[in-house]
Coordinates of N, CA and C in Angstrom, one line a residue:
X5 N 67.8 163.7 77.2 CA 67.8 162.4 77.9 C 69.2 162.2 78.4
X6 N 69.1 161.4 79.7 CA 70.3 161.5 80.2 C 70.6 160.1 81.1
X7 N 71.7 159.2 80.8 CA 71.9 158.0 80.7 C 72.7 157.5 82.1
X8 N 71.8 156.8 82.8 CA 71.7 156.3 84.0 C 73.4 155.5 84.3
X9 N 74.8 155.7 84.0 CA 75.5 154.8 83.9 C 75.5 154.4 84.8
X10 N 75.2 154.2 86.4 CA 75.4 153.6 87.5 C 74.1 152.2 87.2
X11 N 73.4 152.3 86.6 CA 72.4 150.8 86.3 C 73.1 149.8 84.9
X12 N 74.0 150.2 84.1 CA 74.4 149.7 83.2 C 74.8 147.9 83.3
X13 N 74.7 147.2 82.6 CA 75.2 145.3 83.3 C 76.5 145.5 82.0
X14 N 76.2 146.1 81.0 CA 78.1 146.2 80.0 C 77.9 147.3 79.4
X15 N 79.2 147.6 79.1 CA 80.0 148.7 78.3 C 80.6 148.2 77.3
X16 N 80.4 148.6 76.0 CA 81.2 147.7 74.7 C 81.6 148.9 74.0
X17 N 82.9 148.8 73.6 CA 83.5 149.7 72.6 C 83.7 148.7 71.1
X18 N 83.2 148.9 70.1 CA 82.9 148.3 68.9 C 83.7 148.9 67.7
X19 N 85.0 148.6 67.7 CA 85.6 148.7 66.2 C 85.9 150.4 66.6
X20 N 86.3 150.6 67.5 CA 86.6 152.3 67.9 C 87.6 152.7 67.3
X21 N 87.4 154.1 66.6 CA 88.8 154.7 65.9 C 88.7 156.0 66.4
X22 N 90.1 156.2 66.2 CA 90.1 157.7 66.4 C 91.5 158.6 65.6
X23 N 90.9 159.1 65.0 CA 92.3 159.9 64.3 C 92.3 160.9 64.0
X24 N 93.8 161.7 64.3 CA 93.8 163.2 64.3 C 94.9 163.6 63.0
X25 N 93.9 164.1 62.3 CA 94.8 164.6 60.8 C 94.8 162.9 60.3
X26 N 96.5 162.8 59.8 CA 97.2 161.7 59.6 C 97.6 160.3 59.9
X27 N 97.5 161.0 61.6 CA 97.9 159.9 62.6 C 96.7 159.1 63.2
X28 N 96.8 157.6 63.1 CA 95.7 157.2 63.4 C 96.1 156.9 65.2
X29 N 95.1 157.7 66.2 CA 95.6 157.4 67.5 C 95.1 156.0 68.3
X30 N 93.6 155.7 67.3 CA 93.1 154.0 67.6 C 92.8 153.7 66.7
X31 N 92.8 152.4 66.5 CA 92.5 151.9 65.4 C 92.0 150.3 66.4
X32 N 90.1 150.2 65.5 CA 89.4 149.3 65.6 C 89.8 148.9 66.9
X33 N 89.7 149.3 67.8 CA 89.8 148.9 69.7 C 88.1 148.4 69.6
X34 N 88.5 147.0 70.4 CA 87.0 146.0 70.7 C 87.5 145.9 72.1
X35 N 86.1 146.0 72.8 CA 86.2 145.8 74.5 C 85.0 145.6 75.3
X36 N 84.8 145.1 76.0 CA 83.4 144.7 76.7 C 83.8 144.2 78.0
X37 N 83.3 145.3 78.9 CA 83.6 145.2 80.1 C 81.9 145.0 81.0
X38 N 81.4 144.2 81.7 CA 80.7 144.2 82.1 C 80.8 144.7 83.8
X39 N 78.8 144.3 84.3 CA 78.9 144.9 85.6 C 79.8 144.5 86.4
X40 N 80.0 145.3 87.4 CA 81.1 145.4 88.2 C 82.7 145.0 87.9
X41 N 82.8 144.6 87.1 CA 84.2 144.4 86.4 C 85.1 145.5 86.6
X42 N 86.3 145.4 86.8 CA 87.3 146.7 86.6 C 88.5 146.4 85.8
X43 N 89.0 147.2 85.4 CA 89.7 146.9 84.2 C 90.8 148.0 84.5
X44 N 92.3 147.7 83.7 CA 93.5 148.9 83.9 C 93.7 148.9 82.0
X45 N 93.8 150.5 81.7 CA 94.2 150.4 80.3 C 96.1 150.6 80.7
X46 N 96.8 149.4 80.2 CA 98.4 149.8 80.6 C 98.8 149.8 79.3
X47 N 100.1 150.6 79.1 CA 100.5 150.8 78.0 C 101.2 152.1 78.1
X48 N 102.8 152.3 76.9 CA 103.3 153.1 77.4 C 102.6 154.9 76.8
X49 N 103.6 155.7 76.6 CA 102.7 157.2 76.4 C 102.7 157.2 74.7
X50 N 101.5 157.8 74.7 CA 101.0 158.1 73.4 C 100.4 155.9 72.6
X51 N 99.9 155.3 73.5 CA 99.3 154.2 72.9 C 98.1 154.3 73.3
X52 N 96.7 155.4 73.3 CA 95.9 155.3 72.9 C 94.9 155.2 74.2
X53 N 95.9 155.2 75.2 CA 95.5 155.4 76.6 C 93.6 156.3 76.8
X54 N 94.6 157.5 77.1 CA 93.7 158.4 77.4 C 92.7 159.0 76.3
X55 N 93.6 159.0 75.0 CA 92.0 159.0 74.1 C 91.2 157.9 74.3
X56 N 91.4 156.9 75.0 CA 90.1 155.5 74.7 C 89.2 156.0 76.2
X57 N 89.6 157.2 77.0 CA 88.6 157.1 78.0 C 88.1 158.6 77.6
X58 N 88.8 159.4 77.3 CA 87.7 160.8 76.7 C 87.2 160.5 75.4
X59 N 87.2 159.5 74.5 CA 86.6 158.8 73.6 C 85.0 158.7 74.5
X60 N 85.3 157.5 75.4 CA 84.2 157.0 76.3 C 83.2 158.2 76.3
X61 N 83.9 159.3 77.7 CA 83.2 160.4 78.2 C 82.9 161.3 77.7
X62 N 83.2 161.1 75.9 CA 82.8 162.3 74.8 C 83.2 163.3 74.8
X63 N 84.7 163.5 75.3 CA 85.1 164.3 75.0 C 85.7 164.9 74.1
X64 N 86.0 163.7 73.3 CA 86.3 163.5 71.6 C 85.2 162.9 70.9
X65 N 85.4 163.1 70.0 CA 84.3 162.0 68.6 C 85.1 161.2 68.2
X66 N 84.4 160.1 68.2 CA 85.2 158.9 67.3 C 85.2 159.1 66.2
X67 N 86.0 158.6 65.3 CA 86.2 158.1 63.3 C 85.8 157.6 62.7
X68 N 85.6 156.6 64.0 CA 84.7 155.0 63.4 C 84.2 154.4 64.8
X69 N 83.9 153.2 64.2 CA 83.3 152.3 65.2 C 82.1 153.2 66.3
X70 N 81.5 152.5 67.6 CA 80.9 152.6 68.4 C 80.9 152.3 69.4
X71 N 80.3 153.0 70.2 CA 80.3 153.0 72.1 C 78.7 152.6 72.5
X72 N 79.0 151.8 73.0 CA 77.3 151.0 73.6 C 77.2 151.1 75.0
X73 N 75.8 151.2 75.2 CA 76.0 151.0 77.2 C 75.0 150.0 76.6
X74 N 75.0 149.0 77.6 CA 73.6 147.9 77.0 C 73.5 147.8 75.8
X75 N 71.9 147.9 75.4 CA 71.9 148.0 74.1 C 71.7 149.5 73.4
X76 N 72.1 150.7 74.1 CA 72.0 152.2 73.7 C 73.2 152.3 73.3
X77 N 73.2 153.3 71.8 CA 74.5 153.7 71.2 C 74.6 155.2 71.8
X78 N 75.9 155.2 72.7 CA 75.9 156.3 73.6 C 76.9 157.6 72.8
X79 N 77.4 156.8 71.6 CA 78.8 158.4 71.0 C 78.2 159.0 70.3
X80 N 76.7 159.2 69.9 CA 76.3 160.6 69.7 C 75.8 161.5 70.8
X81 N 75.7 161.3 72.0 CA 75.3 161.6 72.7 C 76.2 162.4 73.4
X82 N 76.1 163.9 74.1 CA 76.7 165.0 74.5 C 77.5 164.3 75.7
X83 N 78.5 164.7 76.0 CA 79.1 164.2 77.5 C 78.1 164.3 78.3
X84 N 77.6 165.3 78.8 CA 76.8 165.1 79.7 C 75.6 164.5 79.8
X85 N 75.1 163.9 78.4 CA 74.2 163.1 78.3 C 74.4 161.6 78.9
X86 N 75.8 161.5 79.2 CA 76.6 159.5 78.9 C 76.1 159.4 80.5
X87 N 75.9 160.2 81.2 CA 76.3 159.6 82.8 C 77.6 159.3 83.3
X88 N 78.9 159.5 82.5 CA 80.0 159.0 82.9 C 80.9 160.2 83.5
X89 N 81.7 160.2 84.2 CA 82.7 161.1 84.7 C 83.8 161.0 84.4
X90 N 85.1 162.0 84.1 CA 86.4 161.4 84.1 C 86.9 162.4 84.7
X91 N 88.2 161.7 85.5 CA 89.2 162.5 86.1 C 90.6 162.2 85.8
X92 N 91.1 163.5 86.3 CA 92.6 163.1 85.2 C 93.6 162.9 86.4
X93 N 94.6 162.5 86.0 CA 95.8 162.4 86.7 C 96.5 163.1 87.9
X94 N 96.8 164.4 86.4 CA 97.4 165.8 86.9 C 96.1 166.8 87.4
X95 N 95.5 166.9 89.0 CA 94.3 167.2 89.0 C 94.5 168.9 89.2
X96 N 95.4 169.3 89.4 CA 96.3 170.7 89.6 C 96.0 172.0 88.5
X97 N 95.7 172.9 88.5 CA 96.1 173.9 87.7 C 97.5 174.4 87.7
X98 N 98.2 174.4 88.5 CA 99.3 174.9 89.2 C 100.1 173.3 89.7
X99 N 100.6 172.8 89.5 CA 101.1 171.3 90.0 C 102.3 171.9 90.4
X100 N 103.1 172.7 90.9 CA 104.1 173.1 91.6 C 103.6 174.1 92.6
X101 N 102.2 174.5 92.4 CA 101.9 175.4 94.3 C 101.9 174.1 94.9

Protein backbone atom coordinates (compact mmCIF):
# COMPACT_ATOMS: atom_id res chain seq x y z
CA UNK A 1 0.00 0.00 0.00
CA UNK A 2 1.20 3.23 -0.89
CA UNK A 3 0.33 6.62 0.72
CA UNK A 4 -1.16 9.35 -1.34
CA UNK A 5 1.00 12.32 0.38
CA UNK A 6 -0.16 15.03 -2.13
CA UNK A 7 -4.08 14.55 -0.53
CA UNK A 8 -2.78 14.72 3.12
CA UNK A 9 -4.74 18.04 5.34
CA UNK A 10 -1.65 17.33 8.37
CA UNK A 11 1.55 15.88 9.04
CA UNK A 12 2.35 15.33 12.90
CA UNK A 13 5.49 14.20 14.31
CA UNK A 14 4.60 12.82 17.96
CA UNK A 15 7.30 12.66 20.65
CA UNK A 16 10.01 11.76 17.85
CA UNK A 17 13.39 10.33 18.89
CA UNK A 18 16.16 9.40 17.35
CA UNK A 19 19.46 8.01 18.65
CA UNK A 20 22.64 6.72 17.46
CA UNK A 21 24.62 4.54 19.94
CA UNK A 22 24.93 7.10 22.90
CA UNK A 23 24.07 10.23 21.46
CA UNK A 24 20.67 11.21 21.49
CA UNK A 25 20.29 13.22 17.88
CA UNK A 26 16.32 14.09 18.81
CA UNK A 27 14.76 13.91 21.56
CA UNK A 28 10.76 14.00 21.84
CA UNK A 29 10.43 16.69 18.64
CA UNK A 30 6.33 17.49 18.53
CA UNK A 31 5.17 19.22 15.19
CA UNK A 32 2.03 19.58 13.14
CA UNK A 33 2.15 21.05 10.13
CA UNK A 34 -0.96 21.21 8.17
CA UNK A 35 -2.29 21.61 4.42
CA UNK A 36 -0.55 23.81 2.48
CA UNK A 37 1.59 25.23 5.24
CA UNK A 38 5.32 25.58 4.75
CA UNK A 39 7.66 25.49 7.27
CA UNK A 40 11.88 26.07 7.54
CA UNK A 41 13.67 23.65 9.99
CA UNK A 42 16.64 26.48 11.06
CA UNK A 43 19.19 25.66 13.34
CA UNK A 44 22.89 25.35 13.37
CA UNK A 45 24.90 21.86 12.17
CA UNK A 46 24.37 18.81 13.86
CA UNK A 47 20.79 20.07 15.74
CA UNK A 48 18.74 17.52 14.33
CA UNK A 49 18.04 19.16 11.09
CA UNK A 50 18.39 16.64 8.54
CA UNK A 51 17.69 13.53 10.68
CA UNK A 52 14.04 15.17 11.33
CA UNK A 53 13.48 14.99 7.42
CA UNK A 54 15.07 11.41 6.55
CA UNK A 55 13.28 10.45 9.89
CA UNK A 56 10.01 11.74 7.93
CA UNK A 57 11.10 9.94 4.45
CA UNK A 58 12.17 6.74 6.32
CA UNK A 59 15.23 6.81 5.72
CA UNK A 60 16.07 6.28 9.33
CA UNK A 61 13.85 4.53 12.09
CA UNK A 62 12.88 6.34 14.85
CA UNK A 63 13.67 5.35 18.86
CA UNK A 64 10.63 6.58 19.88
CA UNK A 65 7.66 8.58 19.27
CA UNK A 66 5.60 8.69 15.86
CA UNK A 67 5.00 10.02 12.42
CA UNK A 68 1.29 10.46 11.33
CA UNK A 69 -0.13 11.65 7.96
CA UNK A 70 -3.82 12.20 9.03
CA UNK A 71 -4.90 9.69 11.00
CA UNK A 72 -2.28 6.77 9.36
CA UNK A 73 0.83 5.92 11.40
CA UNK A 74 3.33 6.23 8.53
CA UNK A 75 7.15 5.07 10.42
CA UNK A 76 6.53 1.61 9.85
CA UNK A 77 6.04 1.91 6.61
CA UNK A 78 9.00 1.44 3.77
CA UNK A 79 10.09 4.85 2.24
CA UNK A 80 8.63 4.14 -0.62
CA UNK A 81 5.50 3.30 0.85
CA UNK A 82 5.19 7.27 2.61
CA UNK A 83 4.58 9.07 -0.76
CA UNK A 84 7.21 11.57 0.36
CA UNK A 85 10.38 12.60 -1.54
CA UNK A 86 13.58 14.21 -0.28
CA UNK A 87 16.28 16.09 -1.83
CA UNK A 88 19.51 17.04 -0.52
CA UNK A 89 21.40 20.09 -0.70
CA UNK A 90 24.72 18.89 -2.08
CA UNK A 91 22.82 17.31 -5.30
CA UNK A 92 26.43 16.39 -6.94
CA UNK A 93 28.38 13.22 -6.92
CA UNK A 94 31.43 15.14 -7.88
CA UNK A 95 30.60 18.90 -6.35
CA UNK A 96 33.88 20.20 -7.88
CA UNK A 97 33.19 18.89 -11.83
Amino acid sequence: MTINAASFRELRLDRLSRDFGTHNALKDVSLTIGKGEFIALLGPSGCGKSTTLNLIAGLLPATGGGIWLDDKRIDPLRPEERGFGMVFQNYALFPHM
